[in-house]
């Protein structure tokens, strides 16, 4: 493409024979340079340079320059920069090439004056990319003449803005930034003086002037500027209006690019240099640009603000961040919350992030953070409370920022905030205390901002985190009465006290902070902290104590300082006693140093501290749980001997803990949920059967749910309370949003509303009482009073009915919400099951979990299909499959449970067989396989016996044989009977929930079960219920026979008998194979052939004595069915089997039907369409011109190609030695054109004189074939002809053709 464009653009390169004949490799480089892929262009440029450097000649270099110059104006956009870059590299590599000559060649090739109007765009781009190539070569600055001509060319190109836009001016600025000051003063200033003088006429010229002022301050001095345009400075009051116009024009030109115009940033820098930044910002930006409410202009101002941050001082930053630009930016952020609106906030965050990263001055960092934090919308800051830029703050700036946040929380100063309200907010303002509303919103943001600083990855110390935590806790639950140095939080009094809602909000945020502290990595650079981090311990300080413990100590200090502080909700005497008991219990537990009970001690400490600190939030609800926990703690660590269990005995301490954890999980707190899981993971080694049953009762789908109603109501009220306060921390992970389905359920209720018969009867009674309905039809109408009374009665009746309908809807809605909350509670309880299975996989209590999980799966499969139900089912199935059935660890002490486990296996398999759903049956079957693994993996007290004694040779060659075939505690006979019944049902029952994958899993995981069950598989090949079951039997047998363990468990005679019986069964199965019309029959035959392939391979390789005569006959007869050949799969499988019986697949012979069918259209060829060479007058001319007669063949006739049937070539024709071949025609094309016949060719004298006629003949024949394509169905005969008839017909046709040619030949000779 590029080569064609180059050729159309100019003449052919000089001396084409010298360059073009050297090979295509060199020329292909120019094609690759023009391709759109950048990697290909760069590789082609490197290869071109390498070729020219290594062995390139002068002619090749000249040709390369010419081609590259021509390609600069290529039509394709990707080709132009490719040729420009290649030209720049060539000029850089060969410095002996003069730049002026190249520039002249560019101007000559892409002459803007002589080029056609259609090609002006290409010529303009050719000149532009030519100058770019000269500049990128690095040599333009050194050559003053070429530099001067290039600048002049760019000035000329600047007039073609419709094509090049501002590219010439930008390139001119780039060149100017690289030029030395002396060159600018001596060479360029003269030709650029006109552009500099008209700087205020276009943004491009102003940009050029601003770059020159920054680059060459010694040349463009104030005196010279005054001579140029009358003022010594750029930014002054006189130039402000013109600068505003130019900036608006530049902003609109950069609208699509969404970036700051370069002239804006340069003007900002020049204003700083001239000391007029305040004038520029206030008059040009805020009072000038914002007069026109235009999107591109506003975004340019925002970008100016972000770009100015690194350039300004602290005072300038404070001035800018309190101006109109910031206010407009805040309004933009608030009003562009819709998803389809353009949002500038991410771009501004990138500006601030870049500034904080590069700035080392804490004061400037602090000024920017405070400036953006005080941009508020009715008191609430516009920037998010989790603004991530805080991670780049210096430690000093971070500490000062936190102090400022705390001061603003205590003494909100709305006067220092740049506050605004939207139009809608102004309209919706009612007679309320706006100042209090703003303060509440500001404090809400500040408390969340402090909490997010703890979560952020900024480098922080423990003292800083503790300071924030103490501050949040104090103002959530306490108030200051008097200042004291012992409690730093009392040193600053609040200007506006917190109300009850603010305290509640701070409390919610504090518990969210507790969740963050619970998962916080260890802070600090000490060796102890590093050691704890290596152990992946979270939620503790460097001294190993819990964060929550430090906060409880601080709370205890506050409670003991009643003189200085007071609690928002003072403790009662019982609550205070419980608090003291909790602290004392924690201290007692910390004194205990027992390695065996370390996890238990830590769990109790964590739970006690959590419940103690929850006294401040919900004292009435926490008291009962805390008292039970304290009693349980005393019993758990008491040294008294255990009493014998009686009916009225108190429950074990672990059961009490489980009940407490279940009660805690009913609360919608993520912190409580995670701590409950952590505590349960530490106490689960002590879990009893009753404790586990408490958990399983919650998951029981058939248990009455009345007992859970209290839990549900608590959770529902808590959720409503949290949603009203907009908390972020007390949300459950797995609770689903039910708002979307509420309206759907209401509409469904309305549609399915049945007619209330009682209401109908009441309505009839009312109408009858008012004489509106009667048995006799009368024309009398009711008077007005009667109608009014009747209307009142009807309206009252309908009002009561509406109330009843609404009450029913409310009841349904309450039941639906309770159901959702119960399911959410069950999802949380599943976490405890998962924790137990991961921490205690070897516990015998694992067996008690199997059936409850299966019941949950079975019940969920048949229940509603809403999202929460699906999540519950998926989580249960995940725990059952991965944490239970696929667990690598399992119980190793099942001697006592052997009989129970065998009974359990039988029960599971029977349920799998009775089930109608295969997906549920799979879980039951997988559970039985898990129990088999447990039984087989345990060592019985009795000496294990192998099912089959192995010979000494087998034991010596395979040392693992005993291990592979060991049974452990497994009762093989009993288990075999169980799975024999299941396998028999699967293969004999038409609709069975069992699948072949289940038994395949059984055989592969437990090969010891192969031998007892393989006889059923062999018999089912013919005795299966249907073809599908017979095919499955073949499939399973094919997978089982290759197992090494099966071969080890059988003797040689048994193995040979097994192979013989399998072959016999497959043979019988193939005997009854029908015409394979049904898909199941085809699948059965395919599986049988796959099995036969393995069986015959085994017989051949192991040289077994098996009779195969009958099988041979059956397979040969099977091949006679057409269905085998029609299916490619069956055909391949069939011949793979026959290969073992010494049969080879016959090759398909080419029949004569095809050429006859192709030659048949010649019979229906219309008469009267002879080629020109066949006509008498043209034959006469051809003979006289050639002067030779046609050469006769062996039988005296001229050998014409028509004697061969259409589409058939002889070997001589294929080799090109016979005139009918393409090679022969190509070889003698030049001779035929001279009118000389080729010796030895039969038709050369006839057709050699008129090659055009031969081509016409071919075209007509092709046209005829194309026309007959549509009638192809008519041309094909209905029945196939016999082979002899075809040959006879062909010979008759050939004889007729010879006779006609003889007659034509004799007539021609006579003439």
XYZ file of N, CA, C and O in Angstrom, residues 847-948:
408
model
N -18.778 -37.241 62.691
C -19.790 -38.137 62.121
C -21.209 -37.646 62.413
O -22.142 -37.952 61.653
N -21.375 -36.884 63.493
C -22.712 -36.387 63.830
C -23.124 -35.208 62.961
O -24.301 -34.801 63.003
N -22.187 -34.654 62.210
C -22.491 -33.490 61.379
C -22.997 -33.915 60.002
O -23.669 -33.140 59.314
N -22.722 -35.138 59.599
C -22.984 -35.545 58.215
C -24.465 -35.465 57.878
O -24.875 -34.795 56.916
N -25.287 -36.140 58.669
C -26.717 -36.183 58.332
C -27.403 -34.824 58.438
O -28.221 -34.477 57.572
N -27.124 -33.998 59.448
C -27.751 -32.667 59.454
C -27.414 -31.830 58.226
O -28.290 -31.147 57.684
N -26.175 -31.884 57.768
C -25.821 -31.140 56.561
C -26.545 -31.695 55.342
O -27.004 -30.941 54.473
N -26.674 -33.012 55.274
C -27.401 -33.607 54.163
C -28.882 -33.223 54.191
O -29.497 -32.993 53.145
N -29.451 -33.130 55.376
C -30.847 -32.711 55.480
C -31.024 -31.263 55.023
O -32.005 -30.922 54.361
N -30.052 -30.416 55.370
C -30.124 -29.022 54.912
C -30.058 -28.957 53.395
O -30.827 -28.234 52.747
N -29.129 -29.711 52.801
C -29.004 -29.711 51.340
C -30.277 -30.225 50.688
O -30.787 -29.658 49.717
N -30.825 -31.299 51.238
C -32.038 -31.882 50.661
C -33.219 -30.926 50.779
O -34.015 -30.790 49.841
N -33.327 -30.255 51.906
C -34.452 -29.342 52.099
C -34.313 -28.097 51.219
O -35.290 -27.604 50.664
N -33.077 -27.593 51.060
C -32.857 -26.405 50.225
C -33.100 -26.711 48.756
O -33.513 -25.834 47.995
N -32.835 -27.939 48.341
C -33.066 -28.310 46.944
C -34.548 -28.238 46.577
O -34.901 -27.962 45.421
N -35.405 -28.482 47.554
C -36.842 -28.534 47.268
C -37.586 -27.292 47.740
O -38.798 -27.263 47.697
N -36.863 -26.258 48.192
C -37.515 -25.058 48.720
C -37.396 -23.921 47.722
O -37.108 -24.141 46.538
N -37.597 -22.704 48.204
C -37.570 -21.526 47.339
C -36.197 -21.363 46.697
O -35.182 -21.855 47.196
N -36.199 -20.618 45.596
C -34.945 -20.414 44.851
C -34.520 -18.949 44.873
O -34.000 -18.441 43.889
N -34.797 -18.240 45.975
C -34.343 -16.862 46.054
C -32.837 -16.836 46.327
O -32.217 -17.855 46.625
N -32.257 -15.660 46.218
C -30.796 -15.534 46.278
C -30.238 -15.991 47.619
O -29.225 -16.683 47.684
N -30.905 -15.605 48.705
C -30.390 -15.980 50.018
C -30.434 -17.487 50.229
O -29.521 -18.078 50.797
N -31.503 -18.119 49.734
C -31.609 -19.581 49.850
C -30.503 -20.263 49.035
O -29.916 -21.263 49.461
N -30.216 -19.713 47.866
C -29.153 -20.281 47.031
C -27.801 -20.111 47.708
O -26.965 -21.025 47.705
N -27.561 -18.941 48.317
C -26.298 -18.729 49.038
C -26.162 -19.705 50.199
O -25.074 -20.255 50.446
N -27.260 -19.918 50.906
C -27.249 -20.864 52.029
C -26.934 -22.278 51.541
O -26.122 -23.002 52.143
N -27.557 -22.674 50.429
C -27.311 -24.003 49.869
C -25.865 -24.146 49.387
O -25.209 -25.162 49.651
N -25.367 -23.139 48.691
C -24.006 -23.215 48.175
C -22.979 -23.289 49.293
O -22.002 -24.037 49.206
N -23.201 -22.514 50.337
C -22.257 -22.554 51.457
C -22.296 -23.911 52.162
O -21.246 -24.469 52.521
N -23.492 -24.440 52.356
C -23.601 -25.762 52.992
C -22.931 -26.835 52.141
O -22.186 -27.682 52.662
N -23.188 -26.818 50.841
C -22.577 -27.809 49.952
C -21.065 -27.653 49.912
O -20.324 -28.652 49.857
N -20.579 -26.418 49.951
C -19.130 -26.186 49.948
C -18.496 -26.755 51.209
O -17.440 -27.416 51.147
N -19.111 -26.517 52.351
C -18.567 -27.046 53.612
C -18.604 -28.571 53.603
O -17.630 -29.239 54.000
N -19.722 -29.139 53.144
C -19.858 -30.597 53.145
C -18.827 -31.245 52.212
O -18.212 -32.270 52.564
N -18.622 -30.654 51.052
C -17.735 -31.276 50.061
C -16.270 -31.066 50.400
O -15.481 -32.018 50.432
N -15.882 -29.831 50.668
C -14.469 -29.509 50.814
C -13.955 -29.693 52.230
O -12.835 -30.188 52.419
N -14.730 -29.270 53.207
C -14.253 -29.367 54.592
C -14.481 -30.735 55.213
O -13.811 -31.077 56.185
N -15.417 -31.502 54.665
C -15.728 -32.806 55.264
C -15.270 -33.955 54.374
O -14.342 -34.694 54.729
N -15.891 -34.111 53.207
C -15.621 -35.295 52.386
C -14.193 -35.303 51.825
O -13.585 -36.366 51.684
N -13.654 -34.156 51.478
C -12.321 -34.100 50.883
C -11.230 -33.764 51.886
O -10.123 -33.412 51.494
N -11.549 -33.807 53.154
C -10.553 -33.482 54.174
C -9.442 -34.535 54.182
O -9.693 -35.741 54.085
N -8.213 -34.057 54.275
C -7.076 -34.986 54.301
C -6.926 -35.649 55.660
O -6.393 -36.750 55.763
N -7.369 -34.973 56.711
C -7.316 -35.542 58.057
C -8.692 -36.107 58.405
O -9.719 -35.531 58.036
N -8.698 -37.231 59.122
C -9.967 -37.828 59.550
C -9.729 -38.597 60.831
O -8.586 -38.743 61.299
N -10.825 -39.063 61.429
C -10.766 -39.708 62.745
C -9.963 -41.003 62.672
O -10.160 -41.837 61.781
N -9.056 -41.185 63.613
C -8.199 -42.376 63.654
C -8.576 -43.331 64.792
O -7.880 -44.320 65.011
N -9.662 -43.042 65.506
C -10.057 -43.878 66.645
C -11.516 -44.305 66.477
O -12.434 -43.718 67.057
N -11.721 -45.325 65.669
C -13.091 -45.770 65.389
C -13.294 -47.237 65.745
O -14.222 -47.868 65.257
N -12.428 -47.786 66.582
C -12.601 -49.195 66.958
C -13.961 -49.424 67.610
O -14.652 -50.415 67.330
N -14.341 -48.497 68.480
C -15.610 -48.654 69.196
C -16.791 -48.386 68.269
O -17.896 -48.913 68.478
N -16.559 -47.587 67.234
C -17.660 -47.151 66.362
C -17.767 -47.964 65.082
O -18.476 -47.552 64.158
N -17.054 -49.071 64.988
C -17.036 -49.819 63.723
C -18.441 -50.224 63.281
O -18.850 -49.974 62.131
N -19.169 -50.846 64.188
C -20.502 -51.333 63.817
C -21.432 -50.177 63.468
O -22.195 -50.243 62.493
N -21.358 -49.093 64.241
C -22.217 -47.934 63.958
C -21.877 -47.323 62.607
O -22.789 -46.906 61.861
N -20.620 -47.247 62.287
C -20.229 -46.648 61.020
C -20.654 -47.513 59.841
O -21.068 -46.985 58.794
N -20.566 -48.834 60.002
C -21.046 -49.705 58.919
C -22.556 -49.548 58.717
O -23.040 -49.516 57.568
N -23.271 -49.452 59.809
C -24.710 -49.209 59.698
C -24.996 -47.848 59.055
O -25.938 -47.701 58.258
N -24.167 -46.874 59.407
C -24.304 -45.536 58.831
C -24.081 -45.582 57.318
O -24.810 -44.956 56.543
N -23.060 -46.335 56.888
C -22.796 -46.468 55.454
C -24.002 -47.084 54.747
O -24.444 -46.617 53.678
N -24.570 -48.127 55.349
C -25.726 -48.778 54.744
C -26.906 -47.811 54.641
O -27.605 -47.766 53.626
N -27.102 -47.011 55.679
C -28.219 -46.067 55.672
C -28.021 -44.983 54.596
O -28.963 -44.611 53.895
N -26.810 -44.507 54.463
C -26.541 -43.465 53.461
C -26.733 -43.993 52.044
O -27.313 -43.318 51.184
N -26.235 -45.209 51.794
C -26.360 -45.768 50.453
C -27.816 -46.047 50.118
O -28.270 -45.805 48.981
N -28.581 -46.520 51.076
C -29.993 -46.781 50.819
C -30.752 -45.485 50.517
O -31.607 -45.444 49.633
N -30.414 -44.415 51.240
C -31.060 -43.132 50.960
C -30.684 -42.619 49.583
O -31.509 -42.028 48.876
N -29.440 -42.834 49.200
C -29.028 -42.417 47.856
C -29.784 -43.188 46.790
O -30.143 -42.640 45.745
N -30.039 -44.491 47.069
C -30.774 -45.302 46.090
C -32.250 -44.901 46.018
O -32.849 -44.929 44.938
N -32.818 -44.533 47.149
C -34.241 -44.215 47.167
C -34.530 -42.816 46.656
O -35.668 -42.514 46.323
N -33.513 -41.973 46.615
C -33.767 -40.589 46.228
C -34.074 -40.491 44.746
O -33.629 -41.319 43.937
N -34.828 -39.452 44.392
C -35.185 -39.235 42.990
C -34.320 -38.172 42.323
O -34.303 -38.073 41.093
N -33.608 -37.371 43.114
C -32.758 -36.311 42.580
C -31.304 -36.774 42.599
O -30.753 -37.095 43.654
N -30.685 -36.807 41.436
C -29.306 -37.300 41.339
C -28.331 -36.388 42.067
O -27.339 -36.859 42.638
N -28.594 -35.065 42.046
C -27.662 -34.150 42.709
C -27.653 -34.374 44.212
O -26.596 -34.313 44.855
N -28.815 -34.658 44.818
C -28.860 -34.941 46.258
C -28.280 -36.319 46.538
O -27.553 -36.513 47.530
N -28.591 -37.302 45.683
C -28.047 -38.649 45.870
C -26.528 -38.642 45.822
O -25.870 -39.441 46.502
N -25.951 -37.746 45.038
C -24.492 -37.665 44.961
C -23.882 -37.313 46.309
O -22.847 -37.861 46.699
N -24.532 -36.391 47.072
C -24.002 -36.022 48.386
C -24.107 -37.191 49.363
O -23.186 -37.418 50.165
N -25.205 -37.930 49.310
C -25.321 -39.107 50.178
C -24.255 -40.144 49.829
O -23.620 -40.733 50.722
N -24.049 -40.366 48.559
C -23.058 -41.364 48.140
C -21.648 -40.904 48.518
O -20.805 -41.709 48.939
N -21.363 -39.608 48.371
C -20.043 -39.084 48.752
C -19.811 -39.245 50.253
O -18.681 -39.530 50.679
N -20.860 -39.066 51.052
C -20.714 -39.269 52.495
C -20.380 -40.720 52.817
O -19.560 -40.999 53.706
N -21.001 -41.655 52.110
C -20.669 -43.071 52.348
C -19.221 -43.372 51.974
O -18.544 -44.147 52.669
N -18.720 -42.739 50.916
C -17.321 -42.945 50.542
C -16.372 -42.351 51.581
O -15.283 -42.886 51.824
N -16.784 -41.222 52.195
C -15.971 -40.651 53.275
C -15.869 -41.628 54.445
O -14.790 -41.818 55.024
N -16.999 -42.262 54.794
C -16.959 -43.248 55.881
C -16.115 -44.459 55.496
O -15.420 -45.038 56.357
N -16.167 -44.867 54.244
C -15.290 -45.954 53.800
C -13.829 -45.581 53.976
O -13.003 -46.401 54.388
N -13.496 -44.321 53.642
C -12.111 -43.877 53.817
C -11.698 -43.924 55.277
O -10.574 -44.335 55.607
N -12.595 -43.527 56.153
C -12.284 -43.561 57.586
C -12.091 -44.989 58.063
O -11.125 -45.308 58.783
N -12.993 -45.885 57.671
C -12.886 -47.285 58.111
C -11.647 -47.950 57.544
O -10.954 -48.712 58.236
N -11.348 -47.689 56.307
C -10.182 -48.328 55.679
C -8.883 -47.764 56.226
O -7.859 -48.450 56.288
N -8.899 -46.506 56.624
C -7.678 -45.877 57.111
C -7.351 -46.186 58.548
O -6.253 -45.866 59.006
N -8.286 -46.762 59.286
C -8.031 -47.102 60.682
C -7.508 -48.525 60.788
O -7.862 -49.400 59.992
N -6.670 -48.753 61.775
C -6.083 -50.074 62.009
C -6.878 -50.771 63.097
O -7.045 -50.245 64.204
N -7.377 -51.941 62.775
C -8.178 -52.692 63.738
C -7.288 -53.411 64.731
O -6.105 -53.677 64.476
N -7.887 -53.714 65.909
C -7.141 -54.490 66.906
C -6.845 -55.882 66.391
O -5.825 -56.486 66.705
N -7.761 -56.401 65.566
C -7.531 -57.717 64.992
C -6.524 -57.611 63.876
O -6.386 -56.582 63.231
N -5.821 -58.673 63.639
C -4.820 -58.664 62.564
C -5.523 -58.581 61.228
O -6.383 -59.393 60.921
N -5.195 -57.600 60.426
C -5.879 -57.462 59.141
C -5.493 -58.570 58.186
O -4.351 -59.000 58.123
N -6.457 -59.046 57.457
C -6.224 -60.113 56.491
C -6.519 -59.602 55.102
O -7.506 -58.907 54.884
N -5.661 -59.943 54.161
C -5.872 -59.539 52.778
C -7.038 -60.319 52.188
O -7.237 -61.488 52.508
N -7.804 -59.690 51.344
C -8.927 -60.420 50.750
C -8.464 -61.565 49.883
O -9.143 -62.556 49.760
N -7.298 -61.422 49.274
C -6.756 -62.476 48.430
C -5.289 -62.637 48.775
O -4.539 -61.659 48.756
